[in-house]
mmCIF file of N, CA, C and O in Angstrom:
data_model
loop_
_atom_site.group_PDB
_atom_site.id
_atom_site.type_symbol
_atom_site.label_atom_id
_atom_site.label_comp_id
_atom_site.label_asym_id
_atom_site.label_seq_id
_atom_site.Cartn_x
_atom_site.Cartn_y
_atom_site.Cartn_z
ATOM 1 N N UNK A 1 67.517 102.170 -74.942
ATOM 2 C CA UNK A 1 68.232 102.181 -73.672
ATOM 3 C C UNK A 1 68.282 100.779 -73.093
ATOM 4 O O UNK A 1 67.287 100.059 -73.018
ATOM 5 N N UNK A 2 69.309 100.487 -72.751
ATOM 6 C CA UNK A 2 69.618 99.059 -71.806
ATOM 7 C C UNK A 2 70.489 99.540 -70.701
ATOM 8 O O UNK A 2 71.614 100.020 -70.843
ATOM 9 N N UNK A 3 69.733 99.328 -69.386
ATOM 10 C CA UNK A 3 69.988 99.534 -68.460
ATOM 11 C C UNK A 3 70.055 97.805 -67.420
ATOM 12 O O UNK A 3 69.281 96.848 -67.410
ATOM 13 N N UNK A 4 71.040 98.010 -66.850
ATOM 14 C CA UNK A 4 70.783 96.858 -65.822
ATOM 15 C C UNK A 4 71.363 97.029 -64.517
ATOM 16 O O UNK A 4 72.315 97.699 -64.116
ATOM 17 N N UNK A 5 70.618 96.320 -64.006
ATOM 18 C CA UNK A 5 70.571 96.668 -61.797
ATOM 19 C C UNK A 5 71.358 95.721 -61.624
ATOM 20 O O UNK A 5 70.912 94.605 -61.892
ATOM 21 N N UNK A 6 72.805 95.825 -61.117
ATOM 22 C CA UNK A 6 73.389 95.145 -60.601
ATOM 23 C C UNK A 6 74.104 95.030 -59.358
ATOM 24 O O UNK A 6 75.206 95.565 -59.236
ATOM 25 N N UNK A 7 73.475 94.261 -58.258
ATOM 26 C CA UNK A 7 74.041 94.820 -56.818
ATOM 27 C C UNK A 7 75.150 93.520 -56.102
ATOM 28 O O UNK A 7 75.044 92.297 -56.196
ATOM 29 N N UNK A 8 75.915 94.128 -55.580
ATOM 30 C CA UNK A 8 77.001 93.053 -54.570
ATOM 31 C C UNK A 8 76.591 93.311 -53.709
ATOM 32 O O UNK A 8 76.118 94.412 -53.425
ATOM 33 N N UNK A 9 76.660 92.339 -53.028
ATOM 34 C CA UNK A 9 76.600 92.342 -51.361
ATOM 35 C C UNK A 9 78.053 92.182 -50.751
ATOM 36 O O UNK A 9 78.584 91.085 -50.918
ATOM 37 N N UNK A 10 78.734 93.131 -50.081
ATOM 38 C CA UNK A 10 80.613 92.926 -49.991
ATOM 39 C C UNK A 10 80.334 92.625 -48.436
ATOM 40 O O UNK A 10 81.227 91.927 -47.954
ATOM 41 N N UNK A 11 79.120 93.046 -47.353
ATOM 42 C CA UNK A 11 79.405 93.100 -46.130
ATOM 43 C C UNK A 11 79.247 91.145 -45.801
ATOM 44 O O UNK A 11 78.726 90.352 -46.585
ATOM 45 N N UNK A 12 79.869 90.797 -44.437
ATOM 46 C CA UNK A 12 80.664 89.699 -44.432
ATOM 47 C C UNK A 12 79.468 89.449 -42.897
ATOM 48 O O UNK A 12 79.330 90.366 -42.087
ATOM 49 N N UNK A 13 78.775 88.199 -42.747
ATOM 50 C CA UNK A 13 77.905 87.518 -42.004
ATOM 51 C C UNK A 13 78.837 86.619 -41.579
ATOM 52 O O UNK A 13 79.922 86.296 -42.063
ATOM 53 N N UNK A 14 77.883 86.032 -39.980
ATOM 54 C CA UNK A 14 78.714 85.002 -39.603
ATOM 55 C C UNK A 14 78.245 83.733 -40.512
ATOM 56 O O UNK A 14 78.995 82.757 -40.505
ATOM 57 N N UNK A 15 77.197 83.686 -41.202
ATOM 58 C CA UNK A 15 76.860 83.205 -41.737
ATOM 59 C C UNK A 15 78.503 82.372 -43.011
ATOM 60 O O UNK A 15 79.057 81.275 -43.082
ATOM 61 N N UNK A 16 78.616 83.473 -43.608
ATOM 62 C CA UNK A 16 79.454 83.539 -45.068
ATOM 63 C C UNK A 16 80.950 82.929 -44.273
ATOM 64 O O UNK A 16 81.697 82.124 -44.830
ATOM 65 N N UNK A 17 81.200 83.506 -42.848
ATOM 66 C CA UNK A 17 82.205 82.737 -42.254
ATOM 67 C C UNK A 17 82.494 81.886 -42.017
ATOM 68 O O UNK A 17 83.574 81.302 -42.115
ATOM 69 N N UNK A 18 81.283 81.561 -41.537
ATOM 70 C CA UNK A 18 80.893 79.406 -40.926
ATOM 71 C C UNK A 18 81.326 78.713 -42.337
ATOM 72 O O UNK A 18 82.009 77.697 -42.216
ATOM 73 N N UNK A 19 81.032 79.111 -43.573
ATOM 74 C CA UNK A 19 80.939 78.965 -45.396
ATOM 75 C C UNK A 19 81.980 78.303 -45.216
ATOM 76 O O UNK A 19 82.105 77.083 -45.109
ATOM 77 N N UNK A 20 83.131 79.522 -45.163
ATOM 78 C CA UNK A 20 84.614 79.631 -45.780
ATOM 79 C C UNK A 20 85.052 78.784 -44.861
ATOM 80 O O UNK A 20 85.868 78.019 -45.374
ATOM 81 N N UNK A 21 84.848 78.528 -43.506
ATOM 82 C CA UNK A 21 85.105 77.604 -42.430
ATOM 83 C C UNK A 21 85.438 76.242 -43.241
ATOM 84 O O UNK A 21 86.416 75.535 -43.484
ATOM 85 N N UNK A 22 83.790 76.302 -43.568
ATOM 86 C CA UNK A 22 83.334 74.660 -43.853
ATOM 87 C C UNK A 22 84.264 74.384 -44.820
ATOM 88 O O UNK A 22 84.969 73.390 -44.646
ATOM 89 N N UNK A 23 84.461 75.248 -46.094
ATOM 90 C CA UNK A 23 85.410 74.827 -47.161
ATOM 91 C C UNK A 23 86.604 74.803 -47.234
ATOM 92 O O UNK A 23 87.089 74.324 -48.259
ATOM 93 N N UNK A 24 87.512 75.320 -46.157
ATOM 94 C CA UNK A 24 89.039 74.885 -45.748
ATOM 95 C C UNK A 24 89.017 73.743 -45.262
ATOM 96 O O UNK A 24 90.057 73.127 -45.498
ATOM 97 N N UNK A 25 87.982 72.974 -44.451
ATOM 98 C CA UNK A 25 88.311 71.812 -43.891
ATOM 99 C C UNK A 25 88.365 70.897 -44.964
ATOM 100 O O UNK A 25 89.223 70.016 -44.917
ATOM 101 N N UNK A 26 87.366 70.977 -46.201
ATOM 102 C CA UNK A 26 87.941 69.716 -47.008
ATOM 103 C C UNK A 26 88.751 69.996 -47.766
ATOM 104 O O UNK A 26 88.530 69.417 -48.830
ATOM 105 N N UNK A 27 89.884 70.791 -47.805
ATOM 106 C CA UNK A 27 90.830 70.905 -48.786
ATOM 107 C C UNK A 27 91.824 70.589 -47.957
ATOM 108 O O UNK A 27 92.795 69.900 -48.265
ATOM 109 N N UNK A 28 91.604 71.099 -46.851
ATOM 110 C CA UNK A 28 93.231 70.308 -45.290
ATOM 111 C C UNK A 28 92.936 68.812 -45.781
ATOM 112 O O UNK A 28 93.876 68.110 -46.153
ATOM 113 N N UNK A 29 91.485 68.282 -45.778
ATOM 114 C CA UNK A 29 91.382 66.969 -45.837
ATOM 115 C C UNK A 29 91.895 66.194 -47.088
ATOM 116 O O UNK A 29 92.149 65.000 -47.243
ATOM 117 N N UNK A 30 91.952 67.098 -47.799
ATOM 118 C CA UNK A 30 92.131 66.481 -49.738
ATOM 119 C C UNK A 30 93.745 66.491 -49.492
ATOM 120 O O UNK A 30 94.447 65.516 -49.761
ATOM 121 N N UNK A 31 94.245 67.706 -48.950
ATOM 122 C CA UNK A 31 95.991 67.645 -48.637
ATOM 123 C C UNK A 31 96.267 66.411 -47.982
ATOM 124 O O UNK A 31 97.039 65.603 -48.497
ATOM 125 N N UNK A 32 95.531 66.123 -46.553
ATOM 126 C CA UNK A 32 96.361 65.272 -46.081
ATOM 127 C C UNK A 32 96.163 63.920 -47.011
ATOM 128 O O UNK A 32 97.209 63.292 -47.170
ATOM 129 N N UNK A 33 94.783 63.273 -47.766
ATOM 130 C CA UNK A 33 95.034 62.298 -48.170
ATOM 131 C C UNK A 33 95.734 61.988 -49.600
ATOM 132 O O UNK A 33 95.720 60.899 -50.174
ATOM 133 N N UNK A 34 96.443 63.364 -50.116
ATOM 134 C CA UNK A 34 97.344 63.473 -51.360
ATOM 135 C C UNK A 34 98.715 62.912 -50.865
ATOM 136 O O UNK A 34 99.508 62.159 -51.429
ATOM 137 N N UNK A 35 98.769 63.802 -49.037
ATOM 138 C CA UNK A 35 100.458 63.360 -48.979
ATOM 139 C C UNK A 35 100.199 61.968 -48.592
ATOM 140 O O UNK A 35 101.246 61.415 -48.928
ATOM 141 N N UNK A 36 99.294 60.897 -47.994
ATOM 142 C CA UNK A 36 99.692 60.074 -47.574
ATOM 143 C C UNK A 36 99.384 58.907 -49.254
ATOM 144 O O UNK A 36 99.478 57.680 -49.276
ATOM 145 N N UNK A 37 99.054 59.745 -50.341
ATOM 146 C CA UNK A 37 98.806 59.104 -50.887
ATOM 147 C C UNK A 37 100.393 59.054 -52.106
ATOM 148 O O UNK A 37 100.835 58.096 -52.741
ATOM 149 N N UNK A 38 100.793 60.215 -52.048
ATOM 150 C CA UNK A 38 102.256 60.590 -52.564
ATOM 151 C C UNK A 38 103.361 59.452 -51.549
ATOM 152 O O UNK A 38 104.234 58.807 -52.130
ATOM 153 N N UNK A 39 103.198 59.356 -50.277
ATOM 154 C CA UNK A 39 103.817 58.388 -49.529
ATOM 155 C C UNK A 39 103.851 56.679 -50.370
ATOM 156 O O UNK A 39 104.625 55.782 -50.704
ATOM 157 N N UNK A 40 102.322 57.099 -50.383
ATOM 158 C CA UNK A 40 102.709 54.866 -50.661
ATOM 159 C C UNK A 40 102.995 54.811 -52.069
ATOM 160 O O UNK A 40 103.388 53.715 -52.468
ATOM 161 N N UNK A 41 102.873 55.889 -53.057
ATOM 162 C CA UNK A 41 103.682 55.843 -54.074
ATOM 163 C C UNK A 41 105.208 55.781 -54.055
ATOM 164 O O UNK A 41 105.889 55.011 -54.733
ATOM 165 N N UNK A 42 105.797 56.980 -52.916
ATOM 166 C CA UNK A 42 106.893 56.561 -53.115
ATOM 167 C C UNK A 42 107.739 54.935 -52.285
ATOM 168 O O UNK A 42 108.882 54.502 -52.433
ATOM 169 N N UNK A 43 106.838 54.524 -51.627
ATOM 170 C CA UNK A 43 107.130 53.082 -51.189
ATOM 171 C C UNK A 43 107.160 52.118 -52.752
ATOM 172 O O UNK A 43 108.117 51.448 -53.141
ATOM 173 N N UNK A 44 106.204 52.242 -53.262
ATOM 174 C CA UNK A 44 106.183 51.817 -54.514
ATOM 175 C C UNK A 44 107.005 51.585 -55.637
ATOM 176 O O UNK A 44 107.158 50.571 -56.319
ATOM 177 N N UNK A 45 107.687 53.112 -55.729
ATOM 178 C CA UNK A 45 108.553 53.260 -56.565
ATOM 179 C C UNK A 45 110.135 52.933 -55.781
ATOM 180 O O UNK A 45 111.081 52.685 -56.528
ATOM 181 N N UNK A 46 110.418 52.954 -53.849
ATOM 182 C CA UNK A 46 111.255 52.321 -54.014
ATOM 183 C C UNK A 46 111.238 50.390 -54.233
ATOM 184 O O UNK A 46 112.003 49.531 -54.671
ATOM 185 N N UNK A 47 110.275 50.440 -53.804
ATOM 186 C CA UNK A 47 110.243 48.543 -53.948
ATOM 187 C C UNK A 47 110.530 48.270 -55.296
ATOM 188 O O UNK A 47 111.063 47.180 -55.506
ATOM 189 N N UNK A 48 110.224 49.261 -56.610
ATOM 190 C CA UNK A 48 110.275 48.514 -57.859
ATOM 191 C C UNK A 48 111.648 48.699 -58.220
ATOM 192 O O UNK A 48 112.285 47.891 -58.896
ATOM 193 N N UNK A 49 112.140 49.875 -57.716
ATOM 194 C CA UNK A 49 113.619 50.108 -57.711
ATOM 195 C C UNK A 49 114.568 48.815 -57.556
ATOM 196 O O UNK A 49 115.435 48.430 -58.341
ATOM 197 N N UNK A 50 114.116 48.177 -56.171
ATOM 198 C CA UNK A 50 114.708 47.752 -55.705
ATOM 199 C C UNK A 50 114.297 46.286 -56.516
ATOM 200 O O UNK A 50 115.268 45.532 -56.589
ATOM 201 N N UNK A 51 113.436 45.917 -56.941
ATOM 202 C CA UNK A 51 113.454 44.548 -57.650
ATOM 203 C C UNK A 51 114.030 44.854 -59.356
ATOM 204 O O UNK A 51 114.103 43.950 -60.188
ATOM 205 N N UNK A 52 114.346 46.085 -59.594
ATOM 206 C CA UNK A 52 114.904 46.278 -61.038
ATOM 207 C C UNK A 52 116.375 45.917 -60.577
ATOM 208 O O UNK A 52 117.020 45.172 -61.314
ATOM 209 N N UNK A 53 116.804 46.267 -59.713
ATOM 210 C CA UNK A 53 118.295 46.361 -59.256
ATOM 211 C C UNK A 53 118.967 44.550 -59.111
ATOM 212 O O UNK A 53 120.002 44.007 -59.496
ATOM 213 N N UNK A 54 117.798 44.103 -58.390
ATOM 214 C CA UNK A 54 117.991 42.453 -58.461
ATOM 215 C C UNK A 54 117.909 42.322 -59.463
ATOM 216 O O UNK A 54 118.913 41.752 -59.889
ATOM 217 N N UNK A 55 117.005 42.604 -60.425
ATOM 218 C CA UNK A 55 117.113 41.395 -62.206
ATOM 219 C C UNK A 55 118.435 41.808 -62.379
ATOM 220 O O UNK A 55 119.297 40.932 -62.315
ATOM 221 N N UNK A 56 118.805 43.078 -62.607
ATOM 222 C CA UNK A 56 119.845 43.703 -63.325
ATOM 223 C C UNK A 56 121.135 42.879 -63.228
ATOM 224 O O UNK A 56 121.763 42.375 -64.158
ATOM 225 N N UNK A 57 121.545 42.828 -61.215
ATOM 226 C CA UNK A 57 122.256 42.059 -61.011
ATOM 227 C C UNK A 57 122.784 40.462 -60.778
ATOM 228 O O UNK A 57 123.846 40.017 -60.341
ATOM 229 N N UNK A 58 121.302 39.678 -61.372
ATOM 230 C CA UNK A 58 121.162 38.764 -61.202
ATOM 231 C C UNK A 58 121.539 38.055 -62.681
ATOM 232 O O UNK A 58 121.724 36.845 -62.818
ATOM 233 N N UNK A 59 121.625 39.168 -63.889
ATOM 234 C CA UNK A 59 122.089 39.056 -65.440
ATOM 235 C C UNK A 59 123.424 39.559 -65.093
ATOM 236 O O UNK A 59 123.559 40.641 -64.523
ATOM 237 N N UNK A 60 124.338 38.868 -65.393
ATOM 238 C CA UNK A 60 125.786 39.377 -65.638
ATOM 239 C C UNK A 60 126.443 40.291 -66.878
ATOM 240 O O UNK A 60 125.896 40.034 -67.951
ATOM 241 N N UNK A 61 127.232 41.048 -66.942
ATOM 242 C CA UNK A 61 127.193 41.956 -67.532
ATOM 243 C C UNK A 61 128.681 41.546 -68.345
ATOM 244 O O UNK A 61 129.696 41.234 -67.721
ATOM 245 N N UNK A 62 128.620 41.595 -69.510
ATOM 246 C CA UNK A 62 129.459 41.148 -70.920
ATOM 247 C C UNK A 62 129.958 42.948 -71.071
ATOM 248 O O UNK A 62 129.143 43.852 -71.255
ATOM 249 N N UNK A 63 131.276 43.118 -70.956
ATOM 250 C CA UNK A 63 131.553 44.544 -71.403
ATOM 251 C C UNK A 63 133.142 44.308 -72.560
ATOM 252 O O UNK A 63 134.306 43.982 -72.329
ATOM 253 N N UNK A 64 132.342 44.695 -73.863
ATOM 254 C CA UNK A 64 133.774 44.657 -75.011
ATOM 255 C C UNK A 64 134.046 45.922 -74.727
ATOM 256 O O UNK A 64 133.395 46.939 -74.484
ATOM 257 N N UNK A 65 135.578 45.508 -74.849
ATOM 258 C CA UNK A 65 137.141 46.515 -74.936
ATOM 259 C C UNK A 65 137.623 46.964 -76.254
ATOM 260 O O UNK A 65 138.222 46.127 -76.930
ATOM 261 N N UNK A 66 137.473 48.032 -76.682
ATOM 262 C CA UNK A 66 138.288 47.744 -78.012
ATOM 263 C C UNK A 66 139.519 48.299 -78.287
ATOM 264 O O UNK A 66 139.312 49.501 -78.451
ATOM 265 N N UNK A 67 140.541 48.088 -78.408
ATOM 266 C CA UNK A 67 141.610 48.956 -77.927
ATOM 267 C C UNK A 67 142.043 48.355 -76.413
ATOM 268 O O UNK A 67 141.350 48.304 -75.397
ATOM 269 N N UNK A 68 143.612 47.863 -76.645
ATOM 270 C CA UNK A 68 144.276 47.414 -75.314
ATOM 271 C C UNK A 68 145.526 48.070 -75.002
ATOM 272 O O UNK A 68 146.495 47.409 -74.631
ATOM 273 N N UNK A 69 145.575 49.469 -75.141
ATOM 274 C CA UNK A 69 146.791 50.013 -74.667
ATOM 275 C C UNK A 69 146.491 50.436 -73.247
ATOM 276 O O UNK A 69 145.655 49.740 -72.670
ATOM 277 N N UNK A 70 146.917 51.256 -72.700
ATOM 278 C CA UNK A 70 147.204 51.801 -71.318
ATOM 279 C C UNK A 70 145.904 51.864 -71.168
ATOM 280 O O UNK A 70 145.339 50.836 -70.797
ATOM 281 N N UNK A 71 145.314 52.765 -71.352
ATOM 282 C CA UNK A 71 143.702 52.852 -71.015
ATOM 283 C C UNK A 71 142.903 51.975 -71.040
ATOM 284 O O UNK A 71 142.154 51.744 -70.090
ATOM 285 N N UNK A 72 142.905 51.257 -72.225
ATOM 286 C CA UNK A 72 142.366 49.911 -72.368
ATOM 287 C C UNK A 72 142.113 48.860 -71.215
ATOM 288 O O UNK A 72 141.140 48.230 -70.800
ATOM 289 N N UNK A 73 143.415 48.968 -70.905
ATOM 290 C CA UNK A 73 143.802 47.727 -69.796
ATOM 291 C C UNK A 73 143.228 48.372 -68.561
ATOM 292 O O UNK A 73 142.632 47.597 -67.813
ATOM 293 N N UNK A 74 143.292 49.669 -68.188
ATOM 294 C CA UNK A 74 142.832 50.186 -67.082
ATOM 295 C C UNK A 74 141.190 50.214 -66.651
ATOM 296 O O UNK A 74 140.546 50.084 -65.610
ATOM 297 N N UNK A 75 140.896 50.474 -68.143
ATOM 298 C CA UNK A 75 139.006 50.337 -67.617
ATOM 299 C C UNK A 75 138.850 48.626 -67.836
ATOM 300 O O UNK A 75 137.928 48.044 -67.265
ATOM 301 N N UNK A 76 139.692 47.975 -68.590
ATOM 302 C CA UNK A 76 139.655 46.570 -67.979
ATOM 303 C C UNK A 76 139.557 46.162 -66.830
ATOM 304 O O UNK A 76 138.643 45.483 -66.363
ATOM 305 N N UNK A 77 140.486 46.551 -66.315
ATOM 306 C CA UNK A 77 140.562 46.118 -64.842
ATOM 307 C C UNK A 77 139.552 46.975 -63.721
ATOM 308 O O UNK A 77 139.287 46.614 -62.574
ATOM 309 N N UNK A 78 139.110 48.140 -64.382
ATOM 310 C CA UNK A 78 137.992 48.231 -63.652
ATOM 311 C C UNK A 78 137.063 47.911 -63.626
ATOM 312 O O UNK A 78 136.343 48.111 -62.648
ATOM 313 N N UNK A 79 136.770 47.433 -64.426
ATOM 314 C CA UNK A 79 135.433 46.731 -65.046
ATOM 315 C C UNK A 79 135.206 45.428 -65.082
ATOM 316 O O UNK A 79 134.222 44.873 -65.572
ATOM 317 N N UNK A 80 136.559 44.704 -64.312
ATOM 318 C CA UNK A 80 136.386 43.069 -64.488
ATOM 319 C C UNK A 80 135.763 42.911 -63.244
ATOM 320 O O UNK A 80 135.180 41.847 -63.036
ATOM 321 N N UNK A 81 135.783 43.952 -62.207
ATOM 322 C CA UNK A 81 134.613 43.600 -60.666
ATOM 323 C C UNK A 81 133.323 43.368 -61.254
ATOM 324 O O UNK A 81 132.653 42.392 -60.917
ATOM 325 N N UNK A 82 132.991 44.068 -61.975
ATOM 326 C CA UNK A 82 131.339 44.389 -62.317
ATOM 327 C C UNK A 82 130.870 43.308 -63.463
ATOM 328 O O UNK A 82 129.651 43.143 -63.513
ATOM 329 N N UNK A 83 131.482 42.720 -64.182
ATOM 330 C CA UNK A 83 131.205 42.025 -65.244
ATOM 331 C C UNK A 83 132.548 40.985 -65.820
ATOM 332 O O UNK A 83 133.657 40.658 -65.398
ATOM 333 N N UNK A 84 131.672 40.698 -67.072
ATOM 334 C CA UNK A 84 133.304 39.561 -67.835
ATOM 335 C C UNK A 84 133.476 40.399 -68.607
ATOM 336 O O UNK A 84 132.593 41.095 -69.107
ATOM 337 N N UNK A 85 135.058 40.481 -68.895
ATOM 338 C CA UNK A 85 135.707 41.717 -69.442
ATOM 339 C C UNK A 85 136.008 41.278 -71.159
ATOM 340 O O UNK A 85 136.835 40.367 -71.168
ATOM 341 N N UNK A 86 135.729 41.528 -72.079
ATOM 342 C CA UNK A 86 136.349 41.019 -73.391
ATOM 343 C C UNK A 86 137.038 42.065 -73.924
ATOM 344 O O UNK A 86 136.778 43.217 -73.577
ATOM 345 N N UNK A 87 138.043 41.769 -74.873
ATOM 346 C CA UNK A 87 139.110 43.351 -74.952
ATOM 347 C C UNK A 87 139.996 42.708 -75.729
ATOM 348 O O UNK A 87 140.679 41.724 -75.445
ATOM 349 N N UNK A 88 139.923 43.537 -77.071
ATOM 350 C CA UNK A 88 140.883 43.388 -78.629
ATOM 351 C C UNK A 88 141.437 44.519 -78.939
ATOM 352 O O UNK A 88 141.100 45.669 -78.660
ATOM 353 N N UNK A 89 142.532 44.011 -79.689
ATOM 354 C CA UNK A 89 143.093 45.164 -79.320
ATOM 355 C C UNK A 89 142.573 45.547 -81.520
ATOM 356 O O UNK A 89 142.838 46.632 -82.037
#
């Protein structure tokens, strides 16, 4: 025979309350320093944004054409704002 005594205790003390008290406050606390920590990341990621965007535009942009019929000429000319246009036909 194997027998075993196994008891719960389910009734609820102010004790076990003060507990659950104590342990919501550091998880409000872990939230707030995730969002302010999600914040200066995204400062981060726009500043690097924003210095990728300078190199990018600070390299000029070479765009070959191949083909100069109607279309050709048209994304030519759209494309001669943004860069130097090269285009054979």
């Amino acid at each position: 025979k194997n027998s075993s005594n196994t008891t719960f205790n389910m009734s609820s003390s102010k004790d076990d309350t003060n507990s659950n008290a104590n342990m919501i406050q550091p998880v409000a606390g872990k939230i707030q320093h995730l969002k302010a920590k999600e914040a200066a990341l995204s400062r981060l990621l726009a500043a690097v944004r924003k210095e990728k965007l300078q190199a990018l535009r600070s390299r000029p942009l070479t765009i070959g054409i191949i083909g100069f019929g109607r279309f050709g000429q048209f994304i030519a000319k759209t494309f001669a704002s943004h860069g130097t246009v090269i285009a054979t036909s």
